[in-house]
Short mmCIF file of C-alpha atoms in Angstrom, two decimals:
data_model
loop_
_atom_site.label_atom_id
_atom_site.label_comp_id
_atom_site.label_asym_id
_atom_site.label_seq_id
_atom_site.Cartn_x
_atom_site.Cartn_y
_atom_site.Cartn_z
CA GLN A 1 4.00 -11.26 -18.51
CA VAL A 2 7.12 -10.88 -20.70
CA PRO A 3 7.11 -13.67 -23.28
CA LEU A 4 10.87 -14.33 -23.25
CA VAL A 5 13.25 -13.60 -20.39
CA GLU A 6 16.98 -14.34 -20.68
CA SER A 7 19.34 -14.74 -17.78
CA GLY A 8 22.78 -16.04 -17.00
CA GLY A 9 24.94 -13.33 -18.53
CA GLY A 10 27.90 -11.86 -16.74
CA VAL A 11 31.64 -11.40 -16.84
CA VAL A 12 33.75 -14.47 -17.64
CA GLN A 13 37.43 -14.94 -18.26
CA PRO A 14 38.77 -15.91 -21.69
CA GLY A 15 38.57 -19.66 -22.05
CA GLY A 16 35.73 -19.85 -19.57
CA SER A 17 32.22 -21.15 -19.85
CA LEU A 18 28.75 -19.76 -19.25
CA ARG A 19 25.20 -21.02 -19.59
CA LEU A 20 22.39 -18.71 -20.68
CA SER A 21 18.73 -19.43 -20.06
CA CYS A 22 15.61 -18.12 -21.74
CA VAL A 23 12.30 -18.72 -20.02
CA ALA A 24 9.19 -18.52 -22.18
CA SER A 25 5.67 -17.70 -21.13
CA GLY A 26 2.35 -16.84 -22.74
CA PHE A 27 2.69 -19.09 -25.79
CA ALA A 28 3.05 -22.79 -26.57
CA PHE A 29 6.85 -22.96 -26.25
CA SER A 30 7.04 -26.62 -27.26
CA GLY A 31 5.48 -25.81 -30.62
CA PHE A 32 8.10 -23.45 -31.99
CA GLY A 33 11.68 -23.34 -33.01
CA MET A 34 13.91 -21.00 -31.04
CA HIS A 35 17.02 -19.02 -31.91
CA TRP A 36 19.88 -17.24 -30.23
CA VAL A 37 21.05 -13.97 -31.78
CA ARG A 38 23.86 -11.80 -30.44
CA GLN A 39 24.95 -8.19 -30.81
CA ALA A 40 28.42 -7.04 -29.98
CA PRO A 41 28.67 -3.54 -28.51
CA GLY A 42 27.96 -0.99 -31.21
CA LYS A 43 27.62 -3.67 -33.88
CA GLY A 44 24.88 -5.35 -35.86
CA LEU A 45 22.88 -8.52 -35.25
CA GLU A 46 24.54 -11.92 -35.61
CA TRP A 47 22.51 -15.13 -35.69
CA VAL A 48 24.08 -17.74 -33.41
CA ALA A 49 22.00 -20.89 -33.10
CA PHE A 50 18.66 -22.58 -33.75
CA ILE A 51 16.89 -25.50 -32.13
CA ARG A 52 13.71 -27.05 -33.58
CA PHE A 53 10.57 -27.20 -31.55
CA ASP A 54 11.23 -30.85 -30.53
CA GLY A 55 14.96 -30.36 -29.98
CA PHE A 56 15.93 -32.83 -32.71
CA TYR A 57 17.45 -30.39 -35.16
CA LYS A 58 20.06 -27.75 -34.33
CA PHE A 59 22.08 -25.37 -36.45
CA TYR A 60 24.97 -23.12 -35.43
CA ALA A 61 26.90 -20.21 -36.85
CA ASP A 62 30.42 -21.18 -37.93
CA SER A 63 31.78 -18.68 -35.38
CA VAL A 64 30.39 -20.73 -32.47
CA LYS A 65 30.26 -24.27 -33.88
CA GLY A 66 31.94 -26.73 -31.55
CA ARG A 67 31.98 -24.29 -28.66
CA PHE A 68 28.29 -23.46 -28.12
CA THR A 69 25.43 -25.90 -27.62
CA THR A 70 21.77 -25.03 -27.52
CA SER A 71 19.17 -27.21 -25.83
CA ARG A 72 15.64 -26.90 -24.53
CA ASP A 73 13.41 -28.24 -21.77
CA ASN A 74 9.90 -28.11 -23.08
CA SER A 75 8.47 -29.29 -19.80
CA ASN A 76 9.84 -26.13 -18.16
CA ASN A 77 9.49 -23.77 -21.14
CA THR A 78 13.20 -23.05 -21.08
CA LEU A 79 15.82 -22.59 -23.75
CA TYR A 80 19.53 -22.86 -23.02
CA LEU A 81 22.79 -21.81 -24.58
CA GLN A 82 25.90 -23.49 -23.19
CA MET A 83 28.97 -21.47 -24.13
CA SER A 84 32.53 -22.65 -23.70
CA SER A 85 36.06 -21.65 -24.79
CA LEU A 86 34.89 -18.08 -24.73
CA THR A 87 36.95 -15.30 -26.28
CA SER A 88 36.60 -11.54 -26.37
CA GLU A 89 34.89 -11.96 -29.75
CA ASP A 90 31.96 -13.51 -27.91
CA THR A 91 31.32 -10.38 -25.87
CA ALA A 92 27.80 -9.30 -26.78
CA VAL A 93 24.17 -9.00 -25.75
CA TYR A 94 22.58 -12.38 -26.33
CA TYR A 95 18.90 -12.53 -27.34
CA CYS A 96 16.65 -15.50 -27.57
CA ALA A 97 13.98 -15.26 -30.25
CA LYS A 98 10.98 -17.32 -31.34
CA ASP A 99 10.14 -18.56 -34.84
CA GLN A 100 6.83 -17.06 -35.95
CA LEU A 101 5.68 -20.36 -37.49
CA ARG A 102 6.31 -23.94 -36.50
CA TYR A 103 7.45 -25.21 -39.89
CA ASP A 104 7.85 -22.39 -42.39
CA PRO A 105 10.74 -19.96 -42.10
CA GLU A 106 9.00 -16.63 -41.81
CA ALA A 107 10.52 -14.37 -39.14
CA PHE A 108 11.46 -14.06 -35.48
CA ASP A 109 8.33 -12.60 -33.98
CA ILE A 110 9.15 -12.47 -30.29
CA TRP A 111 12.50 -11.48 -28.75
CA GLY A 112 13.76 -11.47 -25.21
CA GLN A 113 15.24 -8.36 -23.64
CA GLY A 114 18.76 -9.72 -23.90
CA THR A 115 21.49 -10.65 -21.47
CA MET A 116 25.00 -9.23 -21.59
CA VAL A 117 28.02 -11.53 -21.77
CA THR A 118 31.43 -9.92 -21.27
CA VAL A 119 34.57 -11.97 -21.82
CA SER A 120 37.46 -10.24 -20.11
CA SER A 121 40.36 -10.98 -17.81
CA ASP B 1 26.46 -18.37 -46.59
CA ILE B 2 23.98 -15.86 -47.99
CA GLN B 3 25.22 -12.29 -47.60
CA LEU B 4 22.83 -9.41 -47.19
CA THR B 5 24.00 -5.91 -48.08
CA GLN B 6 21.89 -2.97 -46.94
CA SER B 7 22.14 0.51 -48.40
CA PRO B 8 22.57 3.07 -47.26
CA SER B 9 24.23 2.29 -43.94
CA PHE B 10 23.17 5.65 -42.60
CA LEU B 11 20.59 8.21 -43.60
CA SER B 12 19.46 11.49 -42.27
CA ALA B 13 15.82 12.48 -42.73
CA SER B 14 13.16 14.80 -41.42
CA VAL B 15 9.76 14.10 -39.88
CA GLY B 16 7.27 13.64 -42.70
CA ASP B 17 9.85 12.40 -45.19
CA ARG B 18 9.66 9.21 -47.19
CA VAL B 19 12.73 6.97 -46.95
CA THR B 20 13.73 3.80 -48.72
CA ILE B 21 16.23 1.18 -47.57
CA THR B 22 17.49 -1.49 -49.93
CA CYS B 23 18.64 -5.00 -49.01
CA ARG B 24 20.45 -7.13 -51.59
CA ALA B 25 21.03 -10.82 -51.20
CA SER B 26 24.08 -12.59 -52.62
CA GLN B 27 21.79 -15.29 -54.00
CA GLY B 28 18.09 -15.74 -54.56
CA ILE B 29 16.00 -16.12 -51.39
CA SER B 30 12.50 -15.99 -52.90
CA SER B 31 10.47 -13.93 -50.43
CA TYR B 32 12.12 -15.29 -47.31
CA LEU B 33 13.04 -11.85 -45.99
CA ALA B 34 12.10 -10.00 -42.82
CA TRP B 35 12.70 -6.46 -41.63
CA TYR B 36 13.29 -5.44 -38.03
CA GLN B 37 13.49 -2.12 -36.23
CA GLN B 38 15.81 -1.68 -33.27
CA LYS B 39 16.08 1.28 -30.92
CA PRO B 40 19.07 1.76 -28.62
CA GLY B 41 19.08 -0.59 -25.62
CA THR B 42 16.13 -2.61 -26.80
CA ALA B 43 15.52 -5.82 -28.66
CA PRO B 44 14.70 -5.85 -32.36
CA LYS B 45 11.04 -5.61 -33.30
CA LEU B 46 9.57 -7.44 -36.30
CA LEU B 47 8.13 -5.08 -38.86
CA ILE B 48 7.66 -7.06 -42.07
CA TYR B 49 7.94 -10.74 -43.01
CA ALA B 50 7.69 -12.65 -46.27
CA ALA B 51 9.19 -9.53 -47.86
CA SER B 52 5.97 -7.56 -47.94
CA THR B 53 3.60 -8.67 -45.17
CA LEU B 54 3.13 -6.16 -42.39
CA GLN B 55 3.37 -7.66 -38.89
CA SER B 56 0.27 -7.20 -36.77
CA GLY B 57 0.32 -3.87 -34.97
CA VAL B 58 2.90 -2.22 -37.18
CA PRO B 59 1.76 1.11 -38.70
CA ALA B 60 0.78 1.06 -42.33
CA ARG B 61 3.38 3.74 -43.17
CA PHE B 62 5.86 0.83 -43.25
CA SER B 63 5.91 -1.25 -46.38
CA GLY B 64 8.17 -3.87 -47.96
CA SER B 65 8.63 -5.18 -51.43
CA GLY B 66 10.91 -7.35 -53.55
CA SER B 67 11.76 -10.94 -54.18
CA GLY B 68 14.76 -12.93 -55.31
CA THR B 69 17.77 -10.83 -54.52
CA GLU B 70 16.56 -7.26 -54.16
CA PHE B 71 14.27 -5.91 -51.48
CA THR B 72 13.17 -2.57 -50.17
CA LEU B 73 11.73 -1.20 -46.95
CA THR B 74 9.84 2.07 -47.35
CA LEU B 75 8.88 4.35 -44.52
CA ASN B 76 6.28 6.91 -45.49
CA ASN B 77 5.57 10.07 -43.46
CA LEU B 78 8.48 9.47 -41.11
CA GLN B 79 7.48 9.93 -37.45
CA PRO B 80 9.75 10.80 -34.48
CA GLU B 81 9.41 7.23 -33.15
CA ASP B 82 10.76 5.81 -36.44
CA PHE B 83 14.26 7.07 -35.90
CA ALA B 84 16.08 3.82 -35.26
CA THR B 85 18.26 1.18 -36.91
CA TYR B 86 16.69 -1.18 -39.44
CA TYR B 87 17.89 -4.68 -40.30
CA CYS B 88 16.91 -7.11 -43.03
CA GLN B 89 17.22 -10.85 -42.42
CA GLN B 90 17.04 -13.79 -44.76
CA LEU B 91 15.22 -16.97 -43.70
CA SER B 92 15.90 -18.99 -46.80
CA ARG B 93 18.88 -20.93 -45.48
CA TYR B 94 21.05 -21.41 -42.42
CA PRO B 95 22.83 -19.39 -41.14
CA ARG B 96 19.96 -16.93 -40.83
CA THR B 97 22.02 -13.87 -41.77
CA PHE B 98 21.19 -10.25 -41.16
CA GLY B 99 22.14 -7.15 -43.12
CA GLN B 100 24.62 -4.81 -41.47
CA GLY B 101 21.88 -2.33 -40.54
CA THR B 102 20.69 1.12 -41.64
CA LYS B 103 20.61 3.84 -39.07
CA VAL B 104 17.92 6.46 -39.67
CA GLU B 105 18.65 9.69 -37.87
CA ILE B 106 16.90 13.01 -37.57
CA LYS B 107 18.15 15.71 -39.91
#
């Protein structure tokens, strides 16, 4: 079983919207904070968003604030990233990643395989 | 935001070499630093957390050190499977920034 599996990527027109999903298995999903990290083609890693284990705290990168929303459904072990007002700058592979510890900021110990989002007309 | 600057951005090395990558933070982050390895087409893999703690299952030829603003990742006895891109990441504050990456290629 793959611990994190993203889906929902695809080609979307500028200004459009897309929702990514990340299904978790093999660990207590509801006990850990989750992140979204993206990587534009040929570029480095960019942290995008965080949601605490209970969904009550969220943080976003300035580059996506006001356009992206992350949420989670702990009953279905699923993390979401709702993306809107997309531009070509959002074209990237999007990874979900798990916090190693529940409370202390230590590292992202499990990553999904990524899902590609292409913003193009 | 906390900026992380890795050096070098690219290095060429041979199997068996020892290589060192440096990561400098724009402000103090205590030991809230992790290192990841990424190979083309795959997700990053956690190597080291808390600046110097080796993640379970990672070979002991990898080591990390540092605190505050300066950190290093050392790869001893470089193996063919170690040729990849390496990223540092700070977990002291949001946003959780990454360094720009260091690509290690075969000489």
